[in-house]
Amino acid sequence: MFKFLKEKIKQAIEKITHRIETKEVPKGIKEEDKLDEKAVEKPAAVEEKIEKDVSKLEEHEKLEVKEEAGKLEKAAVIEEIAEKIEEKEQAEKKGFFGKLKEKIATRKIDGKEFNELFWELELALLENNVAVEVIDKIKGDLRMSIVDKPVKRSEVDSIIQRSLKKSIRDLFGIAKVDLIDIIKREKERPFIIVFFGTNGSGKTTTISKIANLCLNNNLSVVLGAGDSFRKAAIEQIEELGRRLNVRVIKHQYGADPTAVCFDTVKFARTHNIDVVLLDTAGRQHSNRNLMEELRKIKRVIKPDFSVFIAESIIGNDAVIQAKVFDNEVGIDGIILTKVDVDEKGGAMISMGYITRKPILYLGSGQGLNDLKEFNPDNMLEQLNF
Ligand code: GDP
């Protein structure tokens, strides 16, 4: 998980940091740098200042010498003065170069330069399927912490990392939802869950995982073979039902999916089943007939919870699909499947922020137990760039 993204972000941060840290004091970019440049370009001005101070010191020393006249040899007095002049010169130089070093170590980045630098990171995020709105948020946050502020070159790396981590944590800010807890708290039975998603996204597989989870939580289950469109969809869910020892309600291929769902709920009511899990057809999310069909299921069946199944590996497309399904049919939560084969992770980062829907679980394999809770802290840990 995030293997590719993590690497890319790391590389981008390194490049930006290197560019800021090693960048020479640019001529005429910043006021404070300009001042120092002037000083460097005109050492005569500095020398003049030291000379003035030295002559003051000489005057002072001469007075002291006069007071102690007779005690010291003239040559020794001159030597002493020379030493003090040198000391003074050294102190002046040290102070000046110390200050200059500080100025060089601190940089201010303006908006234009920031946009140029952020491009590295933008590219890394785009390559890893992170949605444009999410990139804009990350960019805005980073801009706030870095632009037009004195930034120590040695701290650029940690400032970028801190800002990125905070942005990503904000992205996961949607309140967590525990589906099993919701089912248990709902007194009315059966609790009806309908699953939406495009063909091959993992609906049927995920339904079997949720059924398994329900059984492990002492909740009885019935499955509805609502996908009467896709070839072999009915046989697939029947096989999963057999494996779980759970009843599957089905009609013929081409039958009205709402009728199948209706019969499944009826079966649950007459057999005192706790949870109804309804499969539906996928086809294309842009298919108007499909959306009509799904809306009809929702209208007639009135499910307690609608879950959208999204394939993590298709990245931003999964986010767009989720938005379409939510607008057209309405969804309450999302399960992201195939995260075990997704090395980019852009969908995981973008999904919650853009849809404002909770991610319930992550599908992490083809087995019945390959269902993980979505844990933002765990995500951040995995993303430890
Ligand atoms: P449906 O058309 O939406 O019902 O999709 P299926 O449940 O038939 O899944 C399509 C394919 O994806 C099957 O080969 C599943 O085994 C596979 N699949 C589903 N979920 C996951 C997952 O989390 N990880 C992996 N690696 N494969 C999955």
Short mmCIF file of C-alpha atoms and ligand atoms in Angstrom, two decimals, residues 196-209 227 230 233 236 240 279-283 309 311 313 335-342 362-367 370-371, ligand 1:
data_model
loop_
_atom_site.label_atom_id
_atom_site.label_comp_id
_atom_site.label_asym_id
_atom_site.label_seq_id
_atom_site.Cartn_x
_atom_site.Cartn_y
_atom_site.Cartn_z
CA PHE A 196 -23.69 -0.59 -5.77
CA GLY A 197 -20.69 -0.41 -8.06
CA THR A 198 -19.47 -1.02 -11.59
CA ASN A 199 -18.90 -4.49 -13.01
CA GLY A 200 -15.82 -6.22 -11.67
CA SER A 201 -15.29 -3.70 -8.85
CA GLY A 202 -15.66 -6.50 -6.31
CA LYS A 203 -19.31 -6.19 -5.22
CA THR A 204 -20.09 -9.90 -4.98
CA THR A 205 -16.77 -10.73 -3.31
CA THR A 206 -17.23 -7.90 -0.80
CA ILE A 207 -20.81 -8.99 -0.04
CA SER A 208 -19.44 -12.41 0.95
CA LYS A 209 -16.85 -10.70 3.20
CA ASP A 227 -27.40 -8.78 -10.41
CA ARG A 230 -24.01 -10.07 -15.67
CA ALA A 233 -23.27 -13.40 -11.46
CA GLN A 236 -21.04 -16.71 -8.30
CA LEU A 240 -20.33 -17.84 -2.06
CA ASP A 279 -26.14 -7.49 -4.86
CA THR A 280 -26.95 -5.28 -7.86
CA ALA A 281 -25.84 -5.06 -11.49
CA GLY A 282 -22.85 -2.97 -12.53
CA ARG A 283 -22.55 -2.25 -16.24
CA ILE A 309 -17.93 -0.52 -3.91
CA GLU A 311 -11.82 -0.30 -6.97
CA ILE A 313 -6.57 0.58 -8.38
CA ILE A 335 -15.71 0.14 0.55
CA LEU A 336 -12.47 0.39 -1.40
CA THR A 337 -11.46 -2.96 -2.89
CA LYS A 338 -8.18 -4.35 -4.23
CA VAL A 339 -5.99 -2.18 -2.01
CA ASP A 340 -3.65 -5.21 -1.82
CA VAL A 341 -2.74 -4.65 -5.48
CA ASP A 342 -2.77 -0.85 -5.40
CA LEU A 362 -10.72 -1.81 2.63
CA GLY A 363 -10.85 -5.00 0.57
CA SER A 364 -7.39 -6.49 0.77
CA GLY A 365 -7.62 -9.77 -1.12
CA GLN A 366 -9.95 -12.37 -2.52
CA GLY A 367 -10.49 -14.36 0.69
CA ASP A 370 -9.58 -10.00 3.50
CA LEU A 371 -11.48 -7.01 4.82
P1 GDP B 1 -18.44 -7.61 -9.17
O1 GDP B 1 -18.60 -7.72 -10.64
O2 GDP B 1 -18.48 -6.18 -8.73
O3 GDP B 1 -19.40 -8.44 -8.41
O4 GDP B 1 -16.95 -8.09 -8.83
P2 GDP B 1 -16.46 -9.48 -8.24
O5 GDP B 1 -16.82 -9.63 -6.81
O6 GDP B 1 -16.86 -10.57 -9.14
O7 GDP B 1 -14.88 -9.27 -8.29
C1 GDP B 1 -14.17 -9.12 -9.51
C2 GDP B 1 -12.77 -9.70 -9.32
O8 GDP B 1 -12.07 -8.95 -8.37
C3 GDP B 1 -12.78 -11.12 -8.82
O9 GDP B 1 -11.77 -11.83 -9.48
C4 GDP B 1 -12.46 -10.98 -7.33
O10 GDP B 1 -11.81 -12.10 -6.80
C5 GDP B 1 -11.54 -9.78 -7.35
N1 GDP B 1 -11.52 -9.04 -6.10
C6 GDP B 1 -12.56 -8.56 -5.40
N2 GDP B 1 -12.14 -7.90 -4.29
C7 GDP B 1 -10.78 -7.98 -4.28
C8 GDP B 1 -9.74 -7.50 -3.39
O11 GDP B 1 -9.96 -6.84 -2.37
N3 GDP B 1 -8.44 -7.79 -3.74
C9 GDP B 1 -8.14 -8.48 -4.87
N4 GDP B 1 -6.84 -8.68 -5.13
N5 GDP B 1 -9.08 -8.94 -5.71
C10 GDP B 1 -10.39 -8.71 -5.43
#
